[in-house]
Amino acid sequence: MGDVDRPITEAAVRGLVQDWFAALDRHDDVEALLNLLAPTGLVLHLPQATVRSHDDFRSWYQGMVATYFDEVHEVLDLRVQATSPLHAEVALKVNWQSRMWAPPSANSVWVGVDTAEHWSVVLRDGRPRIRTCTVGGLTPMPGSAAPRATESARESAAA
């Protein structure tokens, strides 16, 4: 049965959102996260980088799990709108809190931000997958350290 025979549902997209943040918080193996991303047309505008392929995601994720730990993502608001049988648009407000360690610092620091995110989700092989994601509206919580930029983000800003 093809994807068109079973249209995308709000419940399935909400499940994707839950699975995505739970996998990030647990620091699941990168392949588990790649299974939640579209294989083609991928564009993730993240605070530290723009990801356009599964290889880009692998590099970004490796840096994130080496820097952030004790992560907790809490979805504060979630709106899903199916735009076709195969596509949905998702608007999220997320609170993210973590510990961050940047070598050679002797201690980690706490980071907490609220974000506004927009996802475009596509149905592939009977499951919704993230095709595009834009993380914006980063609002630091009082007392939070600034999230660390990756080398690629600093290089992009300098270009």
Coordinates of N, CA, C and O in Angstrom, one line a residue:
M1 N 0.8 -1.2 0.0 CA 0.0 0.0 0.0 C 0.9 1.2 0.0 O 1.8 1.4 0.8
G2 N 0.6 2.2 -0.9 CA 1.5 3.4 -1.0 C 1.1 4.4 0.1 O 0.1 4.3 0.7
D3 N 2.0 5.4 0.2 CA 1.8 6.5 1.1 C 0.5 7.2 0.9 O -0.2 7.7 1.8
V4 N 0.0 7.4 -0.4 CA -1.2 8.1 -0.7 C -2.4 7.4 -0.1 O -3.4 8.0 0.2
D5 N -2.3 6.1 -0.1 CA -3.4 5.3 0.5 C -3.7 5.5 1.9 O -4.8 5.3 2.4
R6 N -2.7 5.9 2.7 CA -2.8 6.2 4.1 C -2.3 7.6 4.3 O -1.1 7.8 4.5
P7 N -3.1 8.6 4.3 CA -2.7 10.0 4.4 C -2.0 10.3 5.8 O -2.3 9.6 6.8
I8 N -1.2 11.3 5.8 CA -0.6 11.8 7.0 C -1.6 12.2 8.0 O -2.7 12.7 7.7
T9 N -1.4 11.9 9.3 CA -2.4 12.2 10.3 C -1.7 13.1 11.4 O -0.5 13.0 11.6
E10 N -2.5 13.8 12.1 CA -2.0 14.7 13.2 C -1.4 13.8 14.3 O -0.4 14.1 14.8
A11 N -2.1 12.7 14.6 CA -1.5 11.8 15.6 C -0.2 11.3 15.2 O 0.7 11.2 16.1
A12 N 0.1 10.9 14.0 CA 1.4 10.4 13.6 C 2.4 11.5 13.6 O 3.6 11.2 14.0
V13 N 2.1 12.7 13.3 CA 3.0 13.8 13.3 C 3.4 14.1 14.8 O 4.5 14.3 15.1
R14 N 2.4 14.1 15.7 CA 2.6 14.3 17.1 C 3.6 13.2 17.6 O 4.4 13.5 18.4
G15 N 3.4 12.0 17.2 CA 4.3 10.9 17.6 C 5.7 11.2 17.1 O 6.7 10.9 17.8
L16 N 5.9 11.7 15.9 CA 7.2 12.0 15.3 C 7.8 13.1 16.2 O 9.0 13.0 16.6
V17 N 7.1 14.1 16.6 CA 7.6 15.2 17.5 C 8.1 14.6 18.8 O 9.2 14.8 19.2
Q18 N 7.3 13.7 19.4 CA 7.7 13.1 20.7 C 8.9 12.2 20.5 O 9.8 12.3 21.3
D19 N 8.9 11.4 19.4 CA 10.1 10.5 19.2 C 11.4 11.3 18.9 O 12.4 10.9 19.4
W20 N 11.3 12.4 18.2 CA 12.4 13.2 17.9 C 13.1 13.8 19.1 O 14.3 13.6 19.4
F21 N 12.3 14.4 20.0 CA 12.9 15.1 21.2 C 13.3 14.0 22.2 O 14.3 14.2 22.8
A22 N 12.6 12.9 22.3 CA 13.0 11.9 23.2 C 14.4 11.3 22.8 O 15.3 11.0 23.6
A23 N 14.6 11.1 21.5 CA 15.8 10.5 20.9 C 17.0 11.5 21.2 O 18.1 11.1 21.5
L24 N 16.7 12.8 21.0 CA 17.7 13.8 21.2 C 18.1 13.8 22.7 O 19.3 13.9 23.0
D25 N 17.1 13.8 23.6 CA 17.4 13.8 25.0 C 18.2 12.6 25.5 O 19.0 12.7 26.4
R26 N 17.9 11.4 24.9 CA 18.6 10.2 25.3 C 20.0 10.1 24.6 O 20.7 9.2 24.9
H27 N 20.3 10.9 23.6 CA 21.5 10.8 22.8 C 21.5 9.5 22.1 O 22.5 8.8 22.1
D28 N 20.3 9.1 21.5 CA 20.3 7.9 20.7 C 21.3 7.8 19.7 O 21.8 8.9 19.2
D29 N 21.6 6.7 19.2 CA 22.5 6.5 18.0 C 22.0 7.3 16.9 O 20.8 7.5 16.6
V30 N 22.9 7.9 16.1 CA 22.6 8.8 15.1 C 21.7 8.2 14.0 O 20.8 8.9 13.5
E31 N 21.8 6.9 13.8 CA 21.0 6.2 12.8 C 19.5 6.3 13.2 O 18.6 6.3 12.3
A32 N 19.2 6.2 14.5 CA 17.8 6.3 14.9 C 17.2 7.6 14.6 O 16.0 7.7 14.2
L33 N 18.0 8.7 14.7 CA 17.5 10.0 14.4 C 17.4 10.2 12.9 O 16.5 10.8 12.4
L34 N 18.3 9.6 12.1 CA 18.3 9.7 10.7 C 17.0 9.1 10.1 O 16.5 9.5 9.1
N35 N 16.5 8.0 10.8 CA 15.3 7.4 10.4 C 14.0 8.3 10.6 O 13.0 8.0 10.0
L36 N 14.2 9.4 11.3 CA 13.1 10.4 11.5 C 13.2 11.5 10.5 O 12.3 12.4 10.5
L37 N 14.3 11.5 9.7 CA 14.5 12.6 8.7 C 14.2 12.1 7.3 O 14.4 10.9 7.0
A38 N 13.7 13.0 6.4 CA 13.5 12.7 5.0 C 14.8 12.4 4.4 O 15.8 13.0 4.6
P39 N 14.8 11.4 3.5 CA 16.1 11.1 2.8 C 16.5 12.1 1.7 O 17.6 12.2 1.4
T40 N 15.5 12.8 1.2 CA 15.8 13.8 0.2 C 15.1 15.1 0.5 O 14.1 15.2 1.3
G41 N 15.7 16.2 0.0 CA 15.1 17.6 0.3 C 15.3 18.1 1.7 O 14.6 19.0 2.1
L42 N 16.2 17.5 2.4 CA 16.4 17.8 3.8 C 17.1 19.2 4.0 O 18.1 19.4 3.3
V43 N 16.5 20.1 4.8 CA 17.2 21.3 5.2 C 16.8 21.6 6.6 O 15.6 21.9 6.9
L44 N 17.7 21.6 7.5 CA 17.5 21.9 8.9 C 18.3 23.2 9.2 O 19.5 23.1 9.2
H45 N 17.6 24.3 9.5 CA 18.3 25.5 9.9 C 18.3 25.5 11.5 O 17.3 25.8 12.1
L46 N 19.5 25.1 12.0 CA 19.7 24.9 13.4 C 20.5 26.1 13.9 O 21.3 26.7 13.1
P47 N 20.5 26.4 15.2 CA 21.3 27.6 15.6 C 22.8 27.4 15.3 O 23.5 28.4 15.1
Q48 N 23.3 26.2 15.3 CA 24.7 26.0 15.1 C 25.1 25.7 13.7 O 26.3 25.7 13.4
A49 N 24.2 25.4 12.8 CA 24.5 25.0 11.5 C 23.3 24.8 10.6 O 22.2 24.8 11.1
T50 N 23.5 24.8 9.3 CA 22.5 24.4 8.4 C 22.8 23.0 7.8 O 23.9 22.8 7.3
V51 N 21.9 22.1 8.0 CA 22.1 20.7 7.7 C 21.3 20.4 6.4 O 20.1 20.7 6.3
R52 N 22.0 19.9 5.4 CA 21.3 19.6 4.1 C 21.4 18.1 3.6 O 21.0 17.8 2.5
S53 N 22.0 17.3 4.5 CA 22.1 15.9 4.1 C 22.3 15.1 5.4 O 22.5 15.6 6.5
H54 N 22.1 13.8 5.2 CA 22.3 12.9 6.4 C 23.8 13.0 6.9 O 24.0 12.9 8.1
D55 N 24.7 13.1 6.0 CA 26.1 13.3 6.4 C 26.3 14.5 7.2 O 27.0 14.5 8.2
D56 N 25.7 15.7 6.8 CA 25.8 16.9 7.5 C 25.2 16.7 8.9 O 25.7 17.2 9.9
F57 N 24.1 16.0 9.0 CA 23.4 15.7 10.3 C 24.3 14.9 11.2 O 24.5 15.2 12.4
R58 N 25.0 13.9 10.6 CA 25.9 13.1 11.4 C 27.0 14.0 12.1 O 27.3 13.8 13.2
S59 N 27.6 14.9 11.3 CA 28.6 15.8 11.8 C 28.1 16.7 12.9 O 28.7 16.9 13.9
W60 N 26.9 17.3 12.6 CA 26.3 18.2 13.6 C 26.0 17.4 14.9 O 26.3 17.9 16.0
Y61 N 25.4 16.3 14.8 CA 25.0 15.5 15.9 C 26.2 15.1 16.8 O 26.2 15.1 18.0
Q62 N 27.3 14.7 16.1 CA 28.5 14.3 16.8 C 29.0 15.5 17.7 O 29.4 15.3 18.9
G63 N 29.0 16.7 17.2 CA 29.4 17.8 18.0 C 28.4 18.1 19.1 O 28.8 18.5 20.2
M64 N 27.1 17.9 18.9 CA 26.1 18.2 19.9 C 26.3 17.2 21.1 O 26.2 17.7 22.3
V65 N 26.4 15.9 20.8 CA 26.5 15.0 21.9 C 27.8 15.1 22.7 O 27.9 14.7 23.8
A66 N 28.8 15.7 22.0 CA 30.1 15.9 22.7 C 30.1 17.1 23.6 O 30.9 17.3 24.4
T67 N 29.1 18.0 23.4 CA 29.0 19.3 24.1 C 27.9 19.3 25.1 O 28.1 19.9 26.2
Y68 N 26.7 18.8 24.8 CA 25.5 18.9 25.6 C 25.2 17.6 26.2 O 25.3 16.6 25.6
F69 N 24.7 17.6 27.5 CA 24.3 16.4 28.2 C 23.2 16.8 29.2 O 23.0 18.0 29.4
D70 N 22.6 15.8 29.7 CA 21.4 16.0 30.6 C 20.4 16.9 29.9 O 19.7 17.7 30.6
E71 N 20.2 16.6 28.6 CA 19.2 17.4 27.9 C 17.8 17.1 28.2 O 17.4 15.9 28.4
V72 N 16.9 18.1 28.2 CA 15.5 17.9 28.4 C 14.8 18.9 27.4 O 15.0 20.1 27.5
H73 N 14.0 18.4 26.5 CA 13.2 19.2 25.6 C 11.8 19.1 26.1 O 11.3 17.9 26.2
E74 N 11.1 20.2 26.3 CA 9.7 20.2 26.7 C 8.9 20.9 25.6 O 9.2 22.1 25.4
V75 N 8.0 20.3 24.9 CA 7.2 20.9 23.9 C 6.1 21.7 24.7 O 5.2 21.1 25.4
L76 N 6.1 23.0 24.5 CA 5.2 23.9 25.2 C 3.9 24.1 24.4 O 2.8 24.4 24.9
D77 N 4.1 24.1 23.1 CA 2.9 24.3 22.2 C 3.2 23.6 20.9 O 4.4 23.6 20.4
L78 N 2.2 22.9 20.3 CA 2.4 22.1 19.1 C 1.1 22.3 18.3 O 0.0 22.0 18.7
R79 N 1.3 22.7 17.0 CA 0.2 22.9 16.1 C 0.6 22.1 14.8 O 1.6 22.4 14.3
V80 N -0.3 21.3 14.4 CA -0.1 20.5 13.2 C -1.2 20.8 12.2 O -2.4 20.8 12.5
Q81 N -0.8 21.1 10.9 CA -1.8 21.3 9.9 C -1.4 20.4 8.6 O -0.3 20.7 8.0
A82 N -2.2 19.5 8.3 CA -2.0 18.7 7.1 C -2.3 19.6 5.9 O -3.3 20.3 5.9
T83 N -1.3 19.6 5.0 CA -1.5 20.5 3.8 C -1.8 19.7 2.5 O -2.1 20.2 1.5
S84 N -1.6 18.4 2.6 CA -1.9 17.4 1.5 C -1.9 16.0 2.2 O -1.6 15.9 3.4
P85 N -2.3 15.0 1.4 CA -2.2 13.7 2.0 C -0.8 13.2 2.5 O -0.7 12.4 3.3
L86 N 0.2 13.9 1.9 CA 1.6 13.5 2.2 C 2.4 14.5 3.0 O 3.5 14.2 3.3
H87 N 1.8 15.7 3.3 CA 2.6 16.8 3.9 C 1.8 17.4 5.1 O 0.6 17.5 5.0
A88 N 2.6 17.9 6.0 CA 2.0 18.6 7.2 C 3.0 19.7 7.5 O 4.2 19.5 7.4
E89 N 2.5 20.8 8.0 CA 3.3 21.9 8.6 C 3.1 21.8 10.1 O 2.0 21.6 10.6
V90 N 4.2 22.1 10.8 CA 4.2 22.0 12.2 C 4.8 23.2 12.8 O 5.9 23.6 12.4
A91 N 4.1 23.8 13.8 CA 4.6 25.0 14.5 C 4.8 24.5 16.0 O 3.9 24.0 16.6
L92 N 6.0 24.8 16.5 CA 6.3 24.3 17.9 C 6.9 25.4 18.7 O 7.6 26.3 18.2
K93 N 6.6 25.4 20.0 CA 7.4 26.2 21.0 C 8.0 25.2 21.9 O 7.3 24.3 22.4
V94 N 9.3 25.3 22.1 CA 10.0 24.2 22.8 C 10.9 24.9 23.9 O 11.6 25.9 23.6
N95 N 10.9 24.3 25.1 CA 11.9 24.7 26.1 C 13.0 23.7 26.1 O 12.7 22.5 26.2
W96 N 14.2 24.1 26.0 CA 15.3 23.2 26.0 C 16.3 23.6 27.1 O 16.7 24.7 27.2
Q97 N 16.6 22.6 27.9 CA 17.6 22.8 29.0 C 18.6 21.7 29.0 O 18.3 20.5 28.6
S98 N 19.8 22.1 29.3 CA 20.9 21.1 29.2 C 22.1 21.6 30.0 O 22.1 22.7 30.5
R99 N 23.0 20.7 30.2 CA 24.4 21.1 30.7 C 25.3 21.1 29.5 O 25.1 20.3 28.5
M100 N 26.2 22.0 29.5 CA 27.1 22.2 28.4 C 28.6 22.2 28.9 O 28.9 22.8 29.9
W101 N 29.4 21.5 28.2 CA 30.8 21.5 28.6 C 31.7 21.8 27.4 O 31.5 21.2 26.3
A102 N 32.5 22.8 27.5 CA 33.4 23.2 26.5 C 34.9 23.1 26.9 O 35.3 23.7 27.9
P103 N 35.6 22.1 26.3 CA 37.0 22.0 26.8 C 37.8 23.2 26.6 O 37.5 24.0 25.7
P104 N 38.7 23.5 27.5 CA 39.2 22.7 28.6 C 38.6 23.1 29.9 O 39.2 22.9 31.0
S105 N 37.4 23.7 29.9 CA 36.8 24.2 31.1 C 36.7 23.1 32.2 O 36.5 21.9 31.9
A106 N 36.9 23.4 33.4 CA 36.8 22.5 34.5 C 35.4 22.1 34.9 O 35.2 21.0 35.5
N107 N 34.4 22.9 34.5 CA 33.0 22.6 34.9 C 32.1 22.8 33.7 O 32.4 23.6 32.8
S108 N 31.0 22.2 33.8 CA 29.9 22.4 32.8 C 29.1 23.6 33.3 O 29.2 24.0 34.4
V109 N 28.2 24.1 32.4 CA 27.3 25.2 32.7 C 25.9 24.8 32.3 O 25.8 23.9 31.4
W110 N 24.9 25.5 32.9 CA 23.5 25.2 32.5 C 23.1 26.1 31.4 O 23.5 27.3 31.4
V111 N 22.4 25.6 30.4 CA 21.9 26.3 29.3 C 20.4 26.1 29.3 O 19.9 24.9 29.4
G112 N 19.6 27.1 29.1 CA 18.1 27.0 29.0 C 17.6 28.0 28.0 O 17.9 29.2 28.2
V113 N 16.9 27.6 27.0 CA 16.3 28.5 26.0 C 14.9 28.1 25.6 O 14.6 26.9 25.7
D114 N 14.1 29.0 25.2 CA 12.8 28.7 24.6 C 13.0 29.0 23.1 O 13.7 30.0 22.7
T115 N 12.5 28.1 22.3 CA 12.6 28.3 20.8 C 11.2 28.3 20.2 O 10.3 27.7 20.7
A116 N 11.2 28.9 19.0 CA 10.0 28.8 18.1 C 10.5 28.0 16.9 O 11.6 28.3 16.3
E117 N 9.9 26.9 16.6 CA 10.3 26.0 15.5 C 9.2 25.9 14.5 O 8.0 25.8 14.8
H118 N 9.6 25.7 13.2 CA 8.7 25.4 12.1 C 9.3 24.2 11.4 O 10.4 24.2 11.0
W119 N 8.4 23.1 11.3 CA 8.8 21.9 10.5 C 7.9 21.7 9.4 O 6.7 22.0 9.4
S120 N 8.5 21.2 8.3 CA 7.7 20.6 7.2 C 7.9 19.1 7.2 O 9.1 18.7 7.2
V121 N 6.8 18.4 7.3 CA 6.9 17.0 7.5 C 6.3 16.3 6.2 O 5.3 16.8 5.7
V122 N 6.9 15.2 5.8 CA 6.5 14.5 4.6 C 6.3 13.0 5.0 O 7.1 12.5 5.8
L123 N 5.3 12.4 4.4 CA 5.1 11.0 4.6 C 6.0 10.2 3.7 O 6.0 10.4 2.5
R124 N 6.8 9.3 4.2 CA 7.7 8.4 3.5 C 7.6 7.0 4.1 O 7.8 6.8 5.3
D125 N 7.4 6.0 3.2 CA 7.3 4.6 3.7 C 6.3 4.5 4.8 O 6.5 3.7 5.8
G126 N 5.2 5.2 4.7 CA 4.1 5.1 5.7 C 4.3 5.8 7.0 O 3.5 5.7 7.9
R127 N 5.5 6.6 7.1 CA 5.8 7.3 8.4 C 6.1 8.7 8.1 O 6.8 9.0 7.1
P128 N 5.7 9.6 9.0 CA 6.1 11.0 8.8 C 7.5 11.2 9.1 O 8.1 10.6 10.0
R129 N 8.2 12.1 8.3 CA 9.6 12.3 8.5 C 9.8 13.8 8.4 O 9.1 14.5 7.6
I130 N 10.8 14.4 9.1 CA 11.1 15.8 9.0 C 11.8 16.1 7.7 O 12.9 15.5 7.5
R131 N 11.3 17.0 6.9 CA 12.0 17.4 5.7 C 12.7 18.7 5.9 O 13.9 18.9 5.5
T132 N 12.0 19.7 6.5 CA 12.7 20.9 6.8 C 12.4 21.3 8.3 O 11.3 20.9 8.8
C133 N 13.3 22.0 8.9 CA 13.1 22.5 10.2 C 13.9 23.8 10.3 O 15.0 23.9 9.9
T134 N 13.2 24.8 10.9 CA 13.8 26.1 11.2 C 13.7 26.3 12.7 O 12.5 26.4 13.2
V135 N 14.8 26.4 13.4 CA 14.8 26.7 14.8 C 15.1 28.2 15.0 O 16.2 28.6 14.5
G136 N 14.2 29.0 15.5 CA 14.4 30.4 15.7 C 13.9 30.9 17.0 O 13.4 30.1 17.8
G137 N 13.8 32.2 17.1 CA 13.2 32.8 18.3 C 13.9 32.3 19.6 O 13.2 32.1 20.6
L138 N 15.2 32.1 19.6 CA 15.8 31.6 20.8 C 15.8 32.7 21.9 O 16.4 33.8 21.7
T139 N 15.1 32.4 22.9 CA 15.0 33.3 24.1 C 15.7 32.6 25.3 O 15.2 31.6 25.8
P140 N 16.9 33.1 25.7 CA 17.5 32.5 26.9 C 16.7 32.7 28.1 O 16.1 33.7 28.4
M141 N 16.7 31.7 29.0 CA 16.1 31.7 30.3 C 17.0 32.5 31.2 O 18.2 32.6 31.0
P142 N 16.4 33.2 32.2 CA 17.3 33.9 33.1 C 18.4 33.0 33.8 O 18.1 31.9 34.2
G143 N 19.6 33.5 33.7 CA 20.7 32.8 34.3 C 21.4 31.8 33.4 O 22.4 31.1 33.8
S144 N 20.9 31.7 32.2 CA 21.4 30.7 31.3 C 22.7 31.2 30.6 O 22.9 32.3 30.3
A145 N 23.7 30.2 30.5 CA 24.8 30.5 29.7 C 24.4 30.5 28.2 O 23.3 30.0 27.8
A146 N 25.2 31.1 27.3 CA 24.9 31.1 25.9 C 25.2 29.8 25.3 O 26.3 29.3 25.6
P147 N 24.3 29.2 24.5 CA 24.7 27.9 23.8 C 26.0 28.1 23.0 O 26.2 29.2 22.4
R148 N 26.8 27.1 22.9 CA 28.0 27.2 22.1 C 27.8 27.0 20.6 O 27.0 26.2 20.2
A149 N 28.4 27.9 19.9 CA 28.4 27.8 18.4 C 29.4 26.8 18.0 O 30.4 26.6 18.6
T150 N 29.1 26.0 16.9 CA 30.0 25.1 16.4 C 31.0 25.8 15.5 O 30.8 26.9 15.1
E151 N 32.1 25.1 15.2 CA 33.1 25.6 14.3 C 32.5 26.0 12.9 O 32.7 27.1 12.4
S152 N 31.6 25.2 12.4 CA 31.0 25.4 11.1 C 30.1 26.7 11.2 O 30.0 27.4 10.2
A153 N 29.4 26.9 12.3 CA 28.6 28.1 12.4 C 29.4 29.3 12.5 O 29.1 30.3 11.9
R154 N 30.6 29.3 13.2 CA 31.5 30.4 13.2 C 32.1 30.7 11.9 O 32.2 31.8 11.5
E155 N 32.4 29.6 11.1 CA 32.9 29.8 9.8 C 31.9 30.4 8.9 O 32.2 31.3 8.1
S156 N 30.6 30.0 9.0 CA 29.6 30.5 8.1 C 29.3 32.0 8.5 O 29.1 32.8 7.6
A157 N 29.4 32.4 9.7 CA 29.2 33.8 10.1 C 30.3 34.6 9.6 O 30.1 35.8 9.3
A158 N 31.5 34.1 9.5 CA 32.6 34.9 9.1 C 32.7 35.1 7.6 O 33.3 36.0 7.1
A159 N 32.0 34.2 6.9 CA 32.0 34.2 5.4 C 31.2 35.4 4.8 O 30.4 35.9 5.4

